Amino acid sequence: MNEAVQTSSDFTPRVFSGIQPSGGLTLGNYLGAMKRFVQTQETGVQSIYCMVDLHAITVWQDPEKLRNATRELCAGYIASGLDPKKSILFNQSQVPEHAQLGWIFNCVARMGWMQRMTQWKDKAGKNTQNASLGLFAYPALMAADILLYHATHVPVGEDQKQHVELTRDIAAKFNHDYGVDFFPISEPVIEGAATRVMSLRDGSKKMSKSDPSDASRINMTDDADAIAKKIRKAKTDAEPLPSESKGLEDRAEARNLVNIFAALNDQSIDQVLADVGGKQFSEFKPMLAELAVEKLSPISGEMARLMQDTKEIDKILQDGALRAREIATPILQETYRIVGMVG
Ligand code: TYM
């Protein structure tokens, strides 16, 4: 990748990120993404958050469930603290420029780049011949999401780092091939204690909405009893908690619970361990459950309230799409001009 072409510092700072409306939101989505989106919004930098429904259909989605999940995700964004007046909230399919720029990037990205993507390998599994073409091209559409807004910063969890790096490669290749300095080389922003929240049942696996075991994750719609029960049953080891983070090495499950505590309570790992070092899990788990319920219950309550008025949610999404298009349209037009389309 040719860093010399240009860097994101040449562009006005702008943040873009997205979440798939493909089933319930997990604590991983909240701590790895949404909570950090809210912090970014408060810095005042222009922020655009998308419900990536075009990405969701790269694997089968029941239409009614997709519609509901998109609205629920919008409710989740707002309930977590995003303000649709400050940030732009919209669903991807309503801004057709995403698919249009995605096509251009399908022609820039190389097959070999896509084949290296770990998410492709994980999701396609052994039977790659039966995976959708969309699943293979997924990262080119993600690059289009980001670059359609000339976004300079992309807050994501650890698992999306490779896709943002591919976005940088696509931007650099486009700029190089057409001899322009048009797309920024966007930075992934992967910060905080919970950029990779792990399964509560297996500390080597990511917490995920697609895990068959519901006990492996905390869903943003779980009630207080379910949250407390899942934390009580979370896999741990027999040792007391250490007083320093070094003591969490080789203790994946213990580290995960401490990370979750730190992220929920806006503390560093060391601050948490200074308080809880020496405690047994029988003491720490109820503390974590209480904290999780305190922080998550207001969000799930507000999500349920917002979901009672889906018309209002749809209005927010329509307004967001209009505002997003104001930024996206001239960037797509200029891309077409650079590429040589007559318009
Ligand atoms: P998705 O929908 O899988 O996840 C949305 C966000 O949540 C983060 N995340 C996690 N963070 C920490 N621990 C976990 N266990 C965990 N699980 C999920 C993800 O890293 C992500 O930030 N391809 C993206 C969606 C996307 C996108 C974009 C993101 C499409 N276009 C443009 C940024 C910019 C995805 O599938 O995320």
Coordinates of C-alpha atoms and ligand atoms in Angstrom, one line a residue:
M1 CA 0.0 0.0 0.0
N2 CA 1.3 3.4 -0.9
E3 CA 1.1 5.5 2.2
A4 CA 2.9 8.3 0.3
V5 CA -0.2 9.0 -1.8
Q6 CA -1.9 10.8 1.0
T7 CA -3.0 10.3 4.6
S8 CA -6.2 10.8 6.4
S9 CA -4.8 13.9 8.0
D10 CA -5.3 15.7 4.6
F11 CA -9.0 15.3 5.0
T12 CA -11.5 16.9 7.4
P13 CA -12.0 14.4 10.2
R14 CA -15.2 12.4 9.8
V15 CA -16.2 9.2 11.4
F16 CA -18.1 6.3 9.8
S17 CA -19.1 2.9 11.2
G18 CA -21.8 0.3 10.8
I19 CA -23.5 -2.6 12.4
Q20 CA -25.3 -5.5 10.6
P21 CA -29.0 -5.8 11.4
S22 CA -28.7 -9.6 11.4
G23 CA -30.2 -10.6 14.7
G24 CA -30.0 -9.3 18.2
L25 CA -27.4 -6.9 19.4
T26 CA -24.8 -8.4 21.9
L27 CA -22.8 -6.9 24.7
G28 CA -19.8 -7.3 22.2
N29 CA -21.5 -4.9 19.7
Y30 CA -22.4 -2.5 22.6
L31 CA -18.9 -2.4 24.2
G32 CA -16.9 -2.9 21.0
A33 CA -18.9 -0.4 18.9
M34 CA -22.0 1.5 20.1
K35 CA -20.7 2.8 23.4
R36 CA -17.6 4.1 21.6
F37 CA -19.8 5.7 18.9
V38 CA -21.5 7.7 21.7
Q39 CA -18.1 8.8 23.0
T40 CA -17.1 9.9 19.5
Q41 CA -20.3 11.8 19.0
E42 CA -19.6 13.8 22.1
T43 CA -16.2 15.0 20.7
G44 CA -18.2 16.9 18.1
V45 CA -16.6 15.4 15.0
Q46 CA -19.1 14.6 12.3
S47 CA -20.2 11.0 12.8
I48 CA -22.2 8.8 10.5
Y49 CA -23.6 5.4 11.8
C50 CA -25.2 3.0 9.4
M51 CA -27.4 -0.1 9.7
V52 CA -25.8 -2.2 7.0
D53 CA -28.7 -4.1 5.6
L54 CA -27.1 -4.8 2.3
H55 CA -24.3 -6.6 4.2
A56 CA -26.8 -8.5 6.2
I57 CA -28.3 -10.2 3.2
T58 CA -24.9 -11.7 2.1
V59 CA -26.3 -14.6 4.2
W60 CA -30.0 -15.5 4.2
Q61 CA -32.3 -13.1 6.2
D62 CA -36.0 -13.6 6.7
P63 CA -37.5 -10.4 5.3
E64 CA -39.8 -9.6 8.2
K65 CA -37.0 -10.3 10.7
L66 CA -34.6 -8.1 8.8
R67 CA -37.1 -5.2 8.8
N68 CA -37.5 -5.7 12.5
A69 CA -33.8 -6.0 13.2
T70 CA -33.0 -2.8 11.3
R71 CA -35.5 -0.9 13.4
E72 CA -34.3 -2.5 16.6
L73 CA -30.7 -1.6 15.7
C74 CA -31.8 2.0 15.2
A75 CA -33.5 1.9 18.6
G76 CA -30.4 0.4 20.1
Y77 CA -28.2 3.2 18.6
I78 CA -30.5 5.8 20.1
A79 CA -31.0 4.1 23.4
S80 CA -27.3 3.8 23.8
G81 CA -27.0 7.6 23.5
L82 CA -26.7 8.5 19.9
D83 CA -28.6 11.6 19.0
P84 CA -30.1 11.5 15.5
K85 CA -29.7 15.3 15.3
K86 CA -26.0 15.2 16.1
S87 CA -25.0 12.0 14.3
I88 CA -26.4 10.7 11.0
L89 CA -28.2 7.4 11.5
F90 CA -29.5 5.6 8.4
N91 CA -29.8 2.2 6.7
Q92 CA -27.5 1.4 3.9
S93 CA -30.0 0.3 1.3
Q94 CA -31.7 3.8 1.3
V95 CA -28.5 5.4 0.0
P96 CA -28.0 3.7 -3.3
E97 CA -24.6 5.3 -3.8
H98 CA -23.2 2.6 -1.4
A99 CA -24.0 -0.2 -4.0
Q100 CA -22.8 2.0 -6.8
L101 CA -19.4 2.8 -5.3
G102 CA -19.3 -0.9 -4.1
W103 CA -19.4 -1.9 -7.8
I104 CA -16.5 0.4 -8.7
F105 CA -14.5 -1.1 -5.8
N106 CA -15.4 -4.7 -7.0
C107 CA -13.4 -3.7 -10.0
V108 CA -10.5 -2.3 -8.0
A109 CA -10.1 -5.0 -5.3
R110 CA -8.3 -8.2 -6.3
M111 CA -9.7 -11.8 -5.9
G112 CA -6.6 -12.7 -3.9
W113 CA -7.2 -9.8 -1.4
M114 CA -10.7 -11.1 -0.8
Q115 CA -9.6 -14.7 -0.4
R116 CA -7.3 -13.7 2.5
M117 CA -10.2 -12.3 4.6
T118 CA -10.6 -14.3 7.7
Q119 CA -14.3 -13.4 8.0
W120 CA -14.9 -14.8 4.5
K121 CA -13.1 -18.0 5.4
D122 CA -15.0 -18.3 8.7
K123 CA -18.5 -17.5 7.2
A124 CA -18.1 -19.4 3.9
G125 CA -16.8 -22.5 5.8
K126 CA -15.8 -25.5 3.7
N127 CA -18.4 -25.1 1.1
T128 CA -17.2 -21.9 -0.6
Q129 CA -18.9 -22.9 -3.9
N130 CA -22.2 -22.5 -2.2
A131 CA -21.5 -19.1 -0.5
S132 CA -23.1 -16.0 -2.1
L133 CA -21.0 -13.8 -4.4
G134 CA -22.1 -11.0 -2.1
L135 CA -20.4 -12.6 0.9
F136 CA -17.1 -12.8 -1.1
A137 CA -17.4 -9.1 -2.2
Y138 CA -18.5 -8.0 1.3
P139 CA -15.3 -6.1 2.1
A140 CA -15.5 -4.0 -1.1
L141 CA -18.9 -2.8 -0.1
M142 CA -17.6 -2.1 3.3
A143 CA -14.8 0.0 1.7
A144 CA -17.5 1.8 -0.2
D145 CA -19.4 2.5 3.0
I146 CA -16.4 4.2 4.5
L147 CA -15.0 6.0 1.4
L148 CA -18.3 7.3 0.1
Y149 CA -18.1 9.8 3.0
H150 CA -14.3 10.3 2.9
A151 CA -14.4 9.0 6.4
T152 CA -11.0 9.4 8.1
H153 CA -11.7 7.3 11.2
V154 CA -13.6 4.0 11.6
P155 CA -14.3 2.9 15.2
V156 CA -14.7 -0.9 15.2
G157 CA -14.0 -4.0 17.3
E158 CA -10.8 -6.0 16.7
D159 CA -12.6 -8.5 14.3
Q160 CA -13.1 -5.7 11.7
K161 CA -9.5 -4.6 11.6
Q162 CA -8.6 -6.6 8.5
H163 CA -11.6 -5.2 6.6
V164 CA -10.5 -1.6 7.4
E165 CA -7.0 -2.4 6.3
L166 CA -8.5 -3.7 3.0
T167 CA -10.4 -0.4 2.7
R168 CA -7.0 1.4 2.9
D169 CA -5.6 -0.9 0.2
I170 CA -8.6 -0.2 -2.1
A171 CA -8.3 3.6 -1.5
A172 CA -4.6 3.5 -2.3
K173 CA -5.0 1.4 -5.4
F174 CA -7.8 3.6 -6.7
N175 CA -5.7 6.7 -6.1
H176 CA -2.7 5.1 -7.7
D177 CA -4.4 3.6 -10.7
Y178 CA -6.2 6.9 -11.6
G179 CA -3.4 9.2 -10.5
V180 CA -5.5 11.1 -8.0
D181 CA -5.5 11.9 -4.3
F182 CA -9.2 11.4 -4.0
F183 CA -9.9 8.8 -1.3
P184 CA -8.4 9.1 2.2
I185 CA -6.5 6.3 3.8
S186 CA -8.9 5.7 6.7
E187 CA -7.7 4.8 10.2
P188 CA -9.3 1.9 12.1
V189 CA -9.9 3.1 15.7
I190 CA -9.7 0.1 18.0
E191 CA -9.5 1.3 21.6
G192 CA -10.6 0.6 25.1
A193 CA -10.9 -2.5 27.3
A194 CA -13.4 -4.4 25.3
T195 CA -12.4 -4.4 21.6
R196 CA -12.8 -8.2 21.6
V197 CA -15.5 -9.4 24.0
M198 CA -15.2 -13.2 24.3
S199 CA -17.9 -15.9 24.7
L200 CA -19.0 -16.4 28.3
R201 CA -18.7 -20.2 27.7
D202 CA -15.3 -20.3 25.9
G203 CA -12.7 -17.6 26.3
S204 CA -11.0 -18.5 23.0
K205 CA -14.2 -17.6 20.9
K206 CA -15.6 -14.1 20.2
M207 CA -19.0 -13.3 21.7
S208 CA -21.3 -13.5 18.7
K209 CA -24.9 -13.3 17.8
S210 CA -24.4 -16.4 15.6
D211 CA -23.2 -18.6 18.4
P212 CA -25.7 -21.5 18.8
S213 CA -25.5 -21.2 22.7
D214 CA -27.5 -18.3 24.0
A215 CA -25.6 -18.7 27.3
S216 CA -22.4 -17.6 25.5
R217 CA -23.6 -14.0 25.1
I218 CA -25.4 -11.2 26.7
N219 CA -28.1 -9.9 24.4
M220 CA -29.0 -6.2 24.7
T221 CA -32.6 -7.3 25.1
D222 CA -31.9 -9.7 28.0
D223 CA -33.7 -8.9 31.3
A224 CA -31.9 -8.5 34.6
D225 CA -32.5 -12.2 35.6
A226 CA -31.0 -13.5 32.3
I227 CA -28.0 -11.2 32.6
A228 CA -27.3 -12.3 36.2
K229 CA -27.8 -16.0 35.4
K230 CA -25.4 -15.9 32.4
I231 CA -22.7 -14.1 34.4
R232 CA -23.1 -16.5 37.3
K233 CA -22.7 -19.5 34.9
A234 CA -19.8 -17.9 32.9
K235 CA -16.8 -20.2 32.6
T236 CA -13.9 -19.2 34.9
D237 CA -10.9 -20.8 36.5
A238 CA -10.4 -21.7 40.2
E239 CA -7.9 -19.0 41.0
P240 CA -8.7 -15.7 42.8
L241 CA -8.4 -12.6 40.6
P242 CA -4.9 -11.1 40.3
S243 CA -3.9 -7.6 41.4
E244 CA -2.2 -6.7 38.1
S245 CA -3.0 -7.2 34.5
K246 CA 0.1 -9.4 34.0
G247 CA -1.7 -12.0 36.1
L248 CA -4.5 -12.3 33.5
E249 CA -2.1 -13.7 30.9
D250 CA -3.2 -17.3 30.0
R251 CA -6.5 -16.8 31.8
A252 CA -8.7 -15.9 28.9
E253 CA -12.1 -16.3 30.8
A254 CA -10.9 -14.2 33.8
R255 CA -9.5 -11.6 31.5
N256 CA -12.7 -11.4 29.5
L257 CA -14.8 -10.8 32.7
V258 CA -12.4 -8.1 33.9
N259 CA -12.4 -6.4 30.5
I260 CA -16.2 -6.3 30.5
F261 CA -16.2 -4.9 34.0
A262 CA -13.7 -2.2 33.0
A263 CA -15.5 -1.2 29.8
L264 CA -18.9 -1.1 31.5
N265 CA -17.5 1.0 34.4
D266 CA -15.3 3.3 32.2
Q267 CA -12.2 2.1 34.1
S268 CA -8.9 0.7 33.0
I269 CA -8.0 -2.9 33.7
D270 CA -5.5 -1.9 36.3
Q271 CA -8.0 0.3 38.1
V272 CA -10.4 -2.7 38.3
L273 CA -7.8 -5.1 39.5
A274 CA -6.6 -2.6 42.1
D275 CA -10.2 -3.0 43.6
V276 CA -10.9 -6.6 43.0
G277 CA -7.5 -8.3 43.1
G278 CA -7.5 -11.2 45.5
K279 CA -11.3 -11.8 45.3
Q280 CA -12.8 -15.1 44.3
F281 CA -15.2 -15.3 41.3
S282 CA -18.0 -16.1 43.7
E283 CA -17.6 -12.5 45.0
F284 CA -16.6 -10.8 41.7
K285 CA -19.4 -12.3 39.5
P286 CA -22.3 -10.8 41.6
M287 CA -20.4 -7.4 41.4
L288 CA -20.2 -7.7 37.6
A289 CA -23.8 -8.9 37.3
E290 CA -25.0 -5.9 39.3
L291 CA -22.9 -3.5 37.2
A292 CA -24.1 -5.0 33.9
V293 CA -27.8 -4.8 35.0
E294 CA -27.3 -1.2 36.1
K295 CA -25.7 -0.2 32.8
L296 CA -27.7 -2.3 30.4
S297 CA -31.3 -2.3 31.8
P298 CA -31.9 1.4 31.0
I299 CA -30.8 0.7 27.4
S300 CA -33.0 -2.3 26.9
G301 CA -35.9 -0.5 28.5
E302 CA -35.5 2.5 26.2
M303 CA -35.1 0.2 23.1
A304 CA -38.4 -1.5 24.0
R305 CA -40.1 1.9 24.4
L306 CA -38.7 3.2 21.1
M307 CA -39.8 0.0 19.3
Q308 CA -43.4 0.8 20.2
D309 CA -43.3 3.7 17.7
T310 CA -41.8 2.2 14.5
K311 CA -43.1 5.2 12.5
E312 CA -40.9 7.5 14.4
I313 CA -37.9 5.2 13.9
D314 CA -38.6 5.1 10.1
K315 CA -38.8 8.9 10.1
I316 CA -35.4 9.1 11.8
L317 CA -33.9 6.7 9.2
Q318 CA -35.4 8.6 6.3
D319 CA -34.1 11.9 7.6
G320 CA -30.7 10.2 8.1
A321 CA -30.6 8.8 4.6
L322 CA -31.3 12.3 3.1
R323 CA -28.5 13.8 5.1
A324 CA -26.1 11.0 4.2
R325 CA -26.9 11.4 0.5
E326 CA -26.0 15.0 0.6
I327 CA -22.5 14.0 1.4
A328 CA -22.4 10.8 -0.7
T329 CA -23.8 12.1 -4.0
P330 CA -21.0 14.6 -4.9
I331 CA -18.3 12.0 -3.9
L332 CA -19.9 9.3 -6.1
Q333 CA -20.3 11.8 -9.0
E334 CA -16.6 12.8 -8.7
T335 CA -15.6 9.1 -8.6
Y336 CA -17.6 8.5 -11.8
R337 CA -15.9 11.4 -13.4
I338 CA -12.4 10.2 -12.4
V339 CA -13.2 6.7 -13.7
G340 CA -14.4 8.1 -17.1
M341 CA -18.2 7.7 -16.9
V342 CA -20.1 10.1 -19.1
G343 CA -23.0 11.7 -17.2
Ligands
TYM1 P1 -20.9 -6.5 13.0 O1 -22.3 -6.2 12.7 O2 -20.4 -8.0 13.0 O3 -20.5 -5.9 14.3 C1 -20.7 -4.5 14.6 C2 -19.6 -3.9 15.4 O4 -19.5 -4.6 16.7 C3 -18.1 -5.1 16.9 N1 -18.2 -6.4 17.6 C4 -17.5 -6.6 18.7 N2 -16.6 -5.9 19.4 C5 -16.0 -6.5 20.4 N3 -16.3 -7.7 20.8 C6 -17.2 -8.5 20.2 N4 -17.4 -9.8 20.6 C7 -17.8 -8.0 19.0 N5 -18.7 -8.5 18.1 C8 -18.9 -7.5 17.2 C9 -17.6 -5.3 15.5 O5 -16.2 -5.2 15.5 C10 -18.2 -4.1 14.8 O6 -17.4 -2.9 15.0 N6 -18.5 -5.6 8.7 C11 -19.1 -5.0 9.9 C12 -20.2 -4.0 9.6 C13 -19.8 -2.9 8.6 C14 -18.9 -1.8 8.9 C15 -18.9 -1.0 7.7 C16 -18.2 -1.4 10.0 C17 -20.2 -2.7 7.3 N7 -19.7 -1.6 6.8 C18 -18.1 0.2 7.6 C19 -17.4 -0.2 9.9 C20 -17.4 0.5 8.8 C21 -19.7 -6.1 10.7 O7 -20.0 -7.1 10.2 O8 -19.9 -5.7 12.0

